[in-house]
CSV table of C-alpha atoms and ligand atoms in Angstrom, one decimal:
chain,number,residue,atom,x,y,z
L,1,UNK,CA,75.1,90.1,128.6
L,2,UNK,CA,75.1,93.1,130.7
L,3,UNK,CA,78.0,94.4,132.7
L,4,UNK,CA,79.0,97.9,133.8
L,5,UNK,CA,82.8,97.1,133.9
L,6,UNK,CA,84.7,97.4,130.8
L,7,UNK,CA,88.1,95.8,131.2
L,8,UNK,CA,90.7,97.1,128.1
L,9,UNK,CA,93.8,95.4,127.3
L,10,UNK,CA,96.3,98.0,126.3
L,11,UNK,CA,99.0,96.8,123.6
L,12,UNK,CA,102.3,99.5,123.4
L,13,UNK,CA,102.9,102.0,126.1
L,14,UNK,CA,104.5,104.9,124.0
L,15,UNK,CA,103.3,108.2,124.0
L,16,UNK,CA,100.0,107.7,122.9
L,17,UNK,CA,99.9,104.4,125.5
L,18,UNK,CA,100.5,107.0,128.2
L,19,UNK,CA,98.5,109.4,126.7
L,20,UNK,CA,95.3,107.0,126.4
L,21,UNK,CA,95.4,105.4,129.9
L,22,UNK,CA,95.9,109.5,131.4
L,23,UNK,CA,93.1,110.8,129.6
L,24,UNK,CA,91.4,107.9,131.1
L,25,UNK,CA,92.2,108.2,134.9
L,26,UNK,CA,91.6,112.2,134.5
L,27,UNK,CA,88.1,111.7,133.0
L,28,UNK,CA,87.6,108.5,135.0
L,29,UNK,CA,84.3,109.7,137.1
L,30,UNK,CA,82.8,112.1,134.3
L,31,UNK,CA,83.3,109.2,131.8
L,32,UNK,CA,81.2,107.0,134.4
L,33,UNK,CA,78.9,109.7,135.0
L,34,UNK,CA,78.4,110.1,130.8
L,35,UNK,CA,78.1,106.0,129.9
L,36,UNK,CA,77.2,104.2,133.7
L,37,UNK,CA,80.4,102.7,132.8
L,38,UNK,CA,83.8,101.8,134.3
L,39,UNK,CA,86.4,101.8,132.3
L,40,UNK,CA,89.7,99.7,133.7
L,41,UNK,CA,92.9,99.2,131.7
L,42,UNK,CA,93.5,95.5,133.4
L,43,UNK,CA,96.8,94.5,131.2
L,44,UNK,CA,99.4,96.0,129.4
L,45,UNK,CA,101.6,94.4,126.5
L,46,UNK,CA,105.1,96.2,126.7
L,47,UNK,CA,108.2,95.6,127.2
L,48,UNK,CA,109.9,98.2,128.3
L,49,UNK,CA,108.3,98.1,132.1
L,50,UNK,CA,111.0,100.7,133.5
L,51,UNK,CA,111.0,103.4,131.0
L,52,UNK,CA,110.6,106.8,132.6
L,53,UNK,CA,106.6,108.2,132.4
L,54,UNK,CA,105.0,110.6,133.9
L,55,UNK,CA,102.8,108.4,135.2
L,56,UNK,CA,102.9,106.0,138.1
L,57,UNK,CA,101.0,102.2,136.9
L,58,UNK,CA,101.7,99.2,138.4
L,59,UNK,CA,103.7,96.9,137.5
L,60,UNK,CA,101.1,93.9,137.8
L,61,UNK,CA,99.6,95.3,134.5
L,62,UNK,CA,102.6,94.5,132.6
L,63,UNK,CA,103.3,91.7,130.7
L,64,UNK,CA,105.0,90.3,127.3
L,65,UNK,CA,102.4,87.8,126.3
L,66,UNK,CA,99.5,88.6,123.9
L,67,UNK,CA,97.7,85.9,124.8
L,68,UNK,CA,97.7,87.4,128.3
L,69,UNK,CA,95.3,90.1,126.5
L,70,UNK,CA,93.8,87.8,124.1
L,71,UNK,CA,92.7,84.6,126.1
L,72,UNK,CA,91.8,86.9,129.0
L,73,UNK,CA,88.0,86.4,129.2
L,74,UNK,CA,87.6,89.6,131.1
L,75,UNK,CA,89.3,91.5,128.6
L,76,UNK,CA,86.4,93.1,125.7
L,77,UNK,CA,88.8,95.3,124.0
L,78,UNK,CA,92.3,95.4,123.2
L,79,UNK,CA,93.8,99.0,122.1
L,80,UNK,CA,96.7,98.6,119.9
L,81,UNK,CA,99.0,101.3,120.0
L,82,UNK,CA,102.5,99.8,119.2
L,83,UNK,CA,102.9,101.2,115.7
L,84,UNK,CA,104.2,100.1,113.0
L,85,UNK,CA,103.0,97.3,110.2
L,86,UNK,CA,104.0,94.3,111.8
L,87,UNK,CA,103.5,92.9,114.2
L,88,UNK,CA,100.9,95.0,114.8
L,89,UNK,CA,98.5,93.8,112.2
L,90,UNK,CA,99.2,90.7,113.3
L,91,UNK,CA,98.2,90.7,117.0
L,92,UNK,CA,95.4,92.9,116.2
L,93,UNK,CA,94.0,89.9,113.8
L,94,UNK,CA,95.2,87.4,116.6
L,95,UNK,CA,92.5,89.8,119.1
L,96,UNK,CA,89.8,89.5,116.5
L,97,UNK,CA,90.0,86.2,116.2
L,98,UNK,CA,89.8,85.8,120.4
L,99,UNK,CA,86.2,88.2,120.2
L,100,UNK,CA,88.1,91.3,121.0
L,101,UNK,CA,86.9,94.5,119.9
L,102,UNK,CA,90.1,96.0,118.4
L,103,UNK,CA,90.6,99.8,118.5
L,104,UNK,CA,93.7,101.5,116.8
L,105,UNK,CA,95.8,104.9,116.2
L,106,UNK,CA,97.9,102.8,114.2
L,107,UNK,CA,97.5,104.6,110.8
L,108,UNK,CA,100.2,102.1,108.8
L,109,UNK,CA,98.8,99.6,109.9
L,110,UNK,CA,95.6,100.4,108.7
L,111,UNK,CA,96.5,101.8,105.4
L,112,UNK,CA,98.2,98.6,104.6
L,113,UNK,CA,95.9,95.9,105.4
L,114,UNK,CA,92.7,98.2,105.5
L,115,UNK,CA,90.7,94.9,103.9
L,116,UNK,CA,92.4,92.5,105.9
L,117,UNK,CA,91.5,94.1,109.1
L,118,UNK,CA,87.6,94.8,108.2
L,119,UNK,CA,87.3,91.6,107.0
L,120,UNK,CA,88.9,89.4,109.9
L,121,UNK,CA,86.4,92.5,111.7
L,122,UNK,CA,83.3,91.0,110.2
L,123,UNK,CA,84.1,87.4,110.1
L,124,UNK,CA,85.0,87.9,114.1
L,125,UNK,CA,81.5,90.2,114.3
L,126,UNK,CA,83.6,92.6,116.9
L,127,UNK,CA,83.7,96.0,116.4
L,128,UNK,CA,86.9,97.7,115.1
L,129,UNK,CA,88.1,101.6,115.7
L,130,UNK,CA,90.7,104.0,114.0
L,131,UNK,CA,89.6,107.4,114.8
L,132,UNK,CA,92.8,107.8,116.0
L,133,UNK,CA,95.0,106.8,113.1
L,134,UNK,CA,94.1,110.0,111.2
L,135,UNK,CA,93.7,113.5,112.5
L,136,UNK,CA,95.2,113.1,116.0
L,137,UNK,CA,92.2,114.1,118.3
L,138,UNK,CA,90.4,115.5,115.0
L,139,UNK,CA,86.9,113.1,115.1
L,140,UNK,CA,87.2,113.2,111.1
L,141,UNK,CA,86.6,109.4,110.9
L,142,UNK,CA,83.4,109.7,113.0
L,143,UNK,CA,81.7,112.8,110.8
L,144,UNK,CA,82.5,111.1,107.6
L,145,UNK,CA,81.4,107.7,108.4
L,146,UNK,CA,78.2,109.1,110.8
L,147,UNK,CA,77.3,112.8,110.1
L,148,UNK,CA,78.2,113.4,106.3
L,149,UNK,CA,77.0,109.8,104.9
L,150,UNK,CA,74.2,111.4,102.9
L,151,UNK,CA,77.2,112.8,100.9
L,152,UNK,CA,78.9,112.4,97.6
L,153,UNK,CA,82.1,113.5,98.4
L,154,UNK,CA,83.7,115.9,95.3
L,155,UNK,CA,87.2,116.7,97.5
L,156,UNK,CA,89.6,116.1,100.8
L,157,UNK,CA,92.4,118.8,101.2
L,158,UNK,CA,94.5,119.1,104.4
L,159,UNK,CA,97.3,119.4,107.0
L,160,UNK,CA,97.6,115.6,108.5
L,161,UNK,CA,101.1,115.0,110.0
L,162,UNK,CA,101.6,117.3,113.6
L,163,UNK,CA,105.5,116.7,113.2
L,164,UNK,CA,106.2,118.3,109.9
L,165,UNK,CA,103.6,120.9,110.4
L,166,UNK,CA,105.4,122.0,113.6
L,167,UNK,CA,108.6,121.8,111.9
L,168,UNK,CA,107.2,124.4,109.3
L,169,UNK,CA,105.6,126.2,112.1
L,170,UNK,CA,108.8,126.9,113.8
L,171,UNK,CA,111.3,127.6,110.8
L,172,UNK,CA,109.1,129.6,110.0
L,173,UNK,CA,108.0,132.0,113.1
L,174,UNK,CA,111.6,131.5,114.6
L,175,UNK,CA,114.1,131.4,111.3
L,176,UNK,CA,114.6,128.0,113.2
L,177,UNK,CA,117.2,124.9,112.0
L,178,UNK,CA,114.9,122.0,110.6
L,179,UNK,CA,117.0,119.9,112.7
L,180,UNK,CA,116.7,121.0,116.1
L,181,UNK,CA,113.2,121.7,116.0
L,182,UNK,CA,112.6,117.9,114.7
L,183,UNK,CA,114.2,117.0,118.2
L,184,UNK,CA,111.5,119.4,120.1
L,185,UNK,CA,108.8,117.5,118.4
L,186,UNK,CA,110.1,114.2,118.8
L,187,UNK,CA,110.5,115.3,122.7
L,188,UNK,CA,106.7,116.5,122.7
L,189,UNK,CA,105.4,112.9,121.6
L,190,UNK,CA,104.0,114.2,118.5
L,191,UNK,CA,106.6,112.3,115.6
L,192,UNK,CA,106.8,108.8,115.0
L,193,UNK,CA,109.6,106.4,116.4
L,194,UNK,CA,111.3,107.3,113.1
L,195,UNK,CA,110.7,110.3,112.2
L,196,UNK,CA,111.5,109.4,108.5
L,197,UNK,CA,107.8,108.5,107.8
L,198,UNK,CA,106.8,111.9,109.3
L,199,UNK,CA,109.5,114.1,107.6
L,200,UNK,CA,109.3,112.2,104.3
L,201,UNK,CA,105.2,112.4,103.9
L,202,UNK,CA,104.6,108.8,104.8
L,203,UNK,CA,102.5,108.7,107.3
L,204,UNK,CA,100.1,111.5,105.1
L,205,UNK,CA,100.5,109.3,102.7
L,206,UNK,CA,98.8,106.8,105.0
L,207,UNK,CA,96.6,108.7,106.2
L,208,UNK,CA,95.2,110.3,103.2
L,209,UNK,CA,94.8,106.2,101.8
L,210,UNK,CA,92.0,105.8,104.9
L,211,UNK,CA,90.3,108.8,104.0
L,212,UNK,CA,89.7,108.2,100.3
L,213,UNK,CA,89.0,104.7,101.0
L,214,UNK,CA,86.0,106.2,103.5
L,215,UNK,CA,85.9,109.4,101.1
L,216,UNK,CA,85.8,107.8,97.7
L,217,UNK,CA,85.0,104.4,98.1
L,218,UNK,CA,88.6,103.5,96.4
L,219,UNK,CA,91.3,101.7,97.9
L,220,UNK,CA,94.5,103.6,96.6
L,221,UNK,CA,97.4,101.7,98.7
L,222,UNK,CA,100.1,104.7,100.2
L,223,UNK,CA,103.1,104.0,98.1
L,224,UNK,CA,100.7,104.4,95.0
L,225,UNK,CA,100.3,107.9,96.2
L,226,UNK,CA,102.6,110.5,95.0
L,227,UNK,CA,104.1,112.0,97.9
L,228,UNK,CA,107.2,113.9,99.0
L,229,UNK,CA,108.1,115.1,102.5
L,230,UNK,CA,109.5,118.2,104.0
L,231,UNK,CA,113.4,116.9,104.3
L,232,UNK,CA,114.7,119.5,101.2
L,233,UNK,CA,112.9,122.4,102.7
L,234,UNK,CA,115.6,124.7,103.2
L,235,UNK,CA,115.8,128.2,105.6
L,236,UNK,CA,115.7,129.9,102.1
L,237,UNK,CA,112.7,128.1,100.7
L,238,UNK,CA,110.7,129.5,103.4
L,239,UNK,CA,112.5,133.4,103.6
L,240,UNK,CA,111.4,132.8,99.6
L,241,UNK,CA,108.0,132.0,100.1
L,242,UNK,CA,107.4,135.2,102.8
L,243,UNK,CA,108.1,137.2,100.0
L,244,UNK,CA,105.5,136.3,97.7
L,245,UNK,CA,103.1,135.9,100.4
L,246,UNK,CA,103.0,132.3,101.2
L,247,UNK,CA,104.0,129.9,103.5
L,248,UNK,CA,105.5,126.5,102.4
L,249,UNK,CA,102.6,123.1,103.9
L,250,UNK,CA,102.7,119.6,103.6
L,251,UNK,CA,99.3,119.4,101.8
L,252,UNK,CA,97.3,116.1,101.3
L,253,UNK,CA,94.9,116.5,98.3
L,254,UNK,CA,92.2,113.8,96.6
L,255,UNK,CA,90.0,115.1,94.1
L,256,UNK,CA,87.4,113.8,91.7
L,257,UNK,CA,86.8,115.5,88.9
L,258,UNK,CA,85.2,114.1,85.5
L,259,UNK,CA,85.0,110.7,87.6
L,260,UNK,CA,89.1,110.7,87.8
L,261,UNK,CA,90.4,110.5,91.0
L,262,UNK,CA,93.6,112.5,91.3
L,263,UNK,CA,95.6,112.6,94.8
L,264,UNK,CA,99.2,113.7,95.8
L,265,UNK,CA,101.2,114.6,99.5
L,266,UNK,CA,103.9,117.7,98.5
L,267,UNK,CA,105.1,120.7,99.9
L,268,UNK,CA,102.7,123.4,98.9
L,269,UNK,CA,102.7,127.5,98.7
L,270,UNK,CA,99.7,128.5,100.6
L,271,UNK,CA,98.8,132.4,100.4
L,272,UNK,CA,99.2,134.0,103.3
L,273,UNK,CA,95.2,134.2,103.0
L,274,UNK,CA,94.4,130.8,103.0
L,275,UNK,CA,92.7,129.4,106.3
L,276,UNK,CA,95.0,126.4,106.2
L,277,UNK,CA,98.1,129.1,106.2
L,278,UNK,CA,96.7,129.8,109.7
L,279,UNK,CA,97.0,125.9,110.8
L,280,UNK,CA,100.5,126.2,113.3
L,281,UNK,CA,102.7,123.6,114.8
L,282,UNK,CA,101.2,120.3,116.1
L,283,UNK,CA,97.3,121.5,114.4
L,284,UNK,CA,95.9,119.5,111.3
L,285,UNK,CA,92.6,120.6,109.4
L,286,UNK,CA,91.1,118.8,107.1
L,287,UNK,CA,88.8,120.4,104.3
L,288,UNK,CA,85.9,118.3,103.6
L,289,UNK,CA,83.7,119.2,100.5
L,290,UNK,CA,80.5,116.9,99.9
L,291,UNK,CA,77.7,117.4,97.7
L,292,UNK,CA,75.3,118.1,99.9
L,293,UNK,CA,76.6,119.7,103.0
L,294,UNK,CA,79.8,121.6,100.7
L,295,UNK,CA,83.0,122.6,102.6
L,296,UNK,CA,83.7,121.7,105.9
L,297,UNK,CA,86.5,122.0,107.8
L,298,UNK,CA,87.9,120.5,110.4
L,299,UNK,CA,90.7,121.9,112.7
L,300,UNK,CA,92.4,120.7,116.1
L,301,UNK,CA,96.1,119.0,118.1
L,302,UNK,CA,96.7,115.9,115.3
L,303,UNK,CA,99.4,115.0,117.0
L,304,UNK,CA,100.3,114.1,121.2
L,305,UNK,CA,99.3,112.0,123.7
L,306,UNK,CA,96.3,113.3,125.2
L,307,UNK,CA,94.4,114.3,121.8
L,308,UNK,CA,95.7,111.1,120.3
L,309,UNK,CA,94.4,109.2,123.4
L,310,UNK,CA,91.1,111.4,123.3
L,311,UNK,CA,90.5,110.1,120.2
L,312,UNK,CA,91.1,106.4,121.3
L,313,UNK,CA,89.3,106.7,124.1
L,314,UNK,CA,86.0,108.1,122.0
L,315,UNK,CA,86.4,105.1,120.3
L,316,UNK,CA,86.7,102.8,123.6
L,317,UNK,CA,83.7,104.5,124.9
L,318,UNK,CA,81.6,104.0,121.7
L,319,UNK,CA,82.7,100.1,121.7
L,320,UNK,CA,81.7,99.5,125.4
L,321,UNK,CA,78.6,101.5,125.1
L,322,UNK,CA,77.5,99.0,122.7
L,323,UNK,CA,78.6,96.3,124.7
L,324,UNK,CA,76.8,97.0,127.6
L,325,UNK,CA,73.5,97.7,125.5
L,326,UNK,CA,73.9,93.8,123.9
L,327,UNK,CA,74.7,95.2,120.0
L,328,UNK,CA,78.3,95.7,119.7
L,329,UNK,CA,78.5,94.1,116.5
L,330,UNK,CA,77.2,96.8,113.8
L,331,UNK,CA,78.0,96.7,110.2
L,332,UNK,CA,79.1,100.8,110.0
L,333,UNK,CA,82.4,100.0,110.5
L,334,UNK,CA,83.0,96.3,110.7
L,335,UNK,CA,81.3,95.8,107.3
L,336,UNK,CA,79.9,99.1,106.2
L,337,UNK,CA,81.8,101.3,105.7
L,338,UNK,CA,82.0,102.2,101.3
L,339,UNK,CA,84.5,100.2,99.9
T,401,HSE,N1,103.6,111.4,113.9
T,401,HSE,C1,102.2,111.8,113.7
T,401,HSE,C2,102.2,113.3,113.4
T,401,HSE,C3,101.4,111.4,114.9
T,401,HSE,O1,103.2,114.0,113.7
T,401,HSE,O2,101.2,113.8,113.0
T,401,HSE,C4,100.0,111.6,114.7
T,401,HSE,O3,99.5,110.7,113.7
């Protein structure tokens, strides 16, 4: 059926909530302009309808009940943006199950029940959407999945968490306390709402499990991934590393060699050299290597509301596009994607 009005059902309005529904209202008219589209965020599942944002939406929208979302007929797709496992997984299988497309930045979720979700995706034939869930407004997930499937894929290396790479950033350009430059980030919207998954490699560790599962083909669950976080970094650590010419990232790896897949998230030295030693504060890059294209890499904001909700948003626009054209069911994602 065609229609020209999109209507979104917004679940979670956090920073990257906010962050989505401004990139939205600023882009509003070019994004009609681009697609013949209008995009309308009609409902929002939160409860805290007082906090203090910097944007003015009214109350109206607000309400506690998913099925207000879900058994909404007007509603196409519902953006999940709470965070967190549960009950996140669970209301996003809930949407599927009403018809609605289902887009995501929720990268635990997705690392945990990665089969779960694509499969309740294909049973439901809706389409379902995670660019944001790794990368910030990085469109890593699109290239892999769109522009680099005539690869094999030999290697992923990179800097995927904005918090801890800001952290790092800081203490070491300003000789800075790891604690109050946490705060800063957690101020800026770019850490979690416990910060312990950033600061102890968590959420890379999530991350990096959707990439090899698009990468590699392999499902390697998070807490099978080796991974430590930043938290024992010390002042010195860092003064130390200057010395011999490095500076001290959180570095995601996967890597098949001899058919063995090998993967960690650790600390790393990077020589002062290195392109990714040049990847500051809230930035992420991600090396690619394929067989055919090589190395690739990829470098932008992985963390903040408005990249985070640019990357939703790309994936809202993609959904409705397809809508309006009759064919938003397609197997890339729902059921294509390698396993
Ligand atoms: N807390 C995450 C980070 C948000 O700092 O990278 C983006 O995934």
């Amino acid at each position: 059926m065609n229609k020209e009005l999109i209507n979104i059902g917004l679940m979670g309005f956090g920073n990257i909530g906010t962050g989505t529904y401004t990139t939205l209202e600023m882009n509003r008219d070019l994004i009609r302009t681009k697609t013949g589209i209008d995009f309308e965020i009609t409902k929002i599942l939160e409860k805290d309808v007082d906090r203090k944002r910097d944007i003015v939406v009214s109350k109206d929208k607000f309400t506690q009940d998913p099925d207000d979302l879900f058994l909404d007929p007007d509603i196409d797709i519902v953006v999940e943006l709470l965070g967190g496992i549960q009950p996140a997984t669970d209301l996003m299988l809930q949407a599927m199950d009403c018809g609605k497309h289902v887009v995501t930045a929720n990268k635990a979720a997705v690392a945990a029940n990665y089969d779960i979700l694509r499969e309740a995706a294909e049973k439901n034939k809706i389409m379902f959407r995670y660019e944001a869930s790794v990368g910030g407004g990085i469109p890593i997930l699109n290239a892999l999945t769109t522009a680099l499937r005539a690869n094999s894929f030999i290697e992923i290396l990179g800097i995927l968490n904005g918090t801890t790479n800001y952290i790092l950033s800081q203490m070491t350009d300003f000789g800075l306390e790891y604690e109050d430059v946490l705060k800063v980030a957690q101020e800026k919207g770019f850490a979690e709402a416990d910060p312990t998954a950033d600061v102890e490699g968590i959420d890379v560790a999530n991350k990096l499990s959707i990439l090899i599962s698009l990468v590699f083909g392999i499902r390697v669950p998070p807490a099978s991934i080796p991974t430590e976080g930043i938290t024992k970094i010390t002042k010195d650590d860092i003064k130390r590393a200057a010395k011999t010419g490095n500076k001290i990232k959180l570095i995601a790896t996967a890597k098949k060699e001899n058919g063995n897949l090998t993967y960690s998230v650790r600390p790393t030295l990077i020589p002062l050299s290195h392109p990714l030693a040049g990847v500051n504060n809230e930035f992420n890059a991600i090396f690619v290597k394929g067989n055919a294209v090589d190395e690739l890499m990829f470098y932008g904001k992985g963390a903040g509301p408005l990249p985070t909700g640019s990357a939703v948003m790309g994936d809202v626009i993609e959904i409705g596009t397809a809508i309006i054209k009759g064919a938003a069911y397609d197997v890339k994602v729902a059921g294509g994607y390698q396993k």
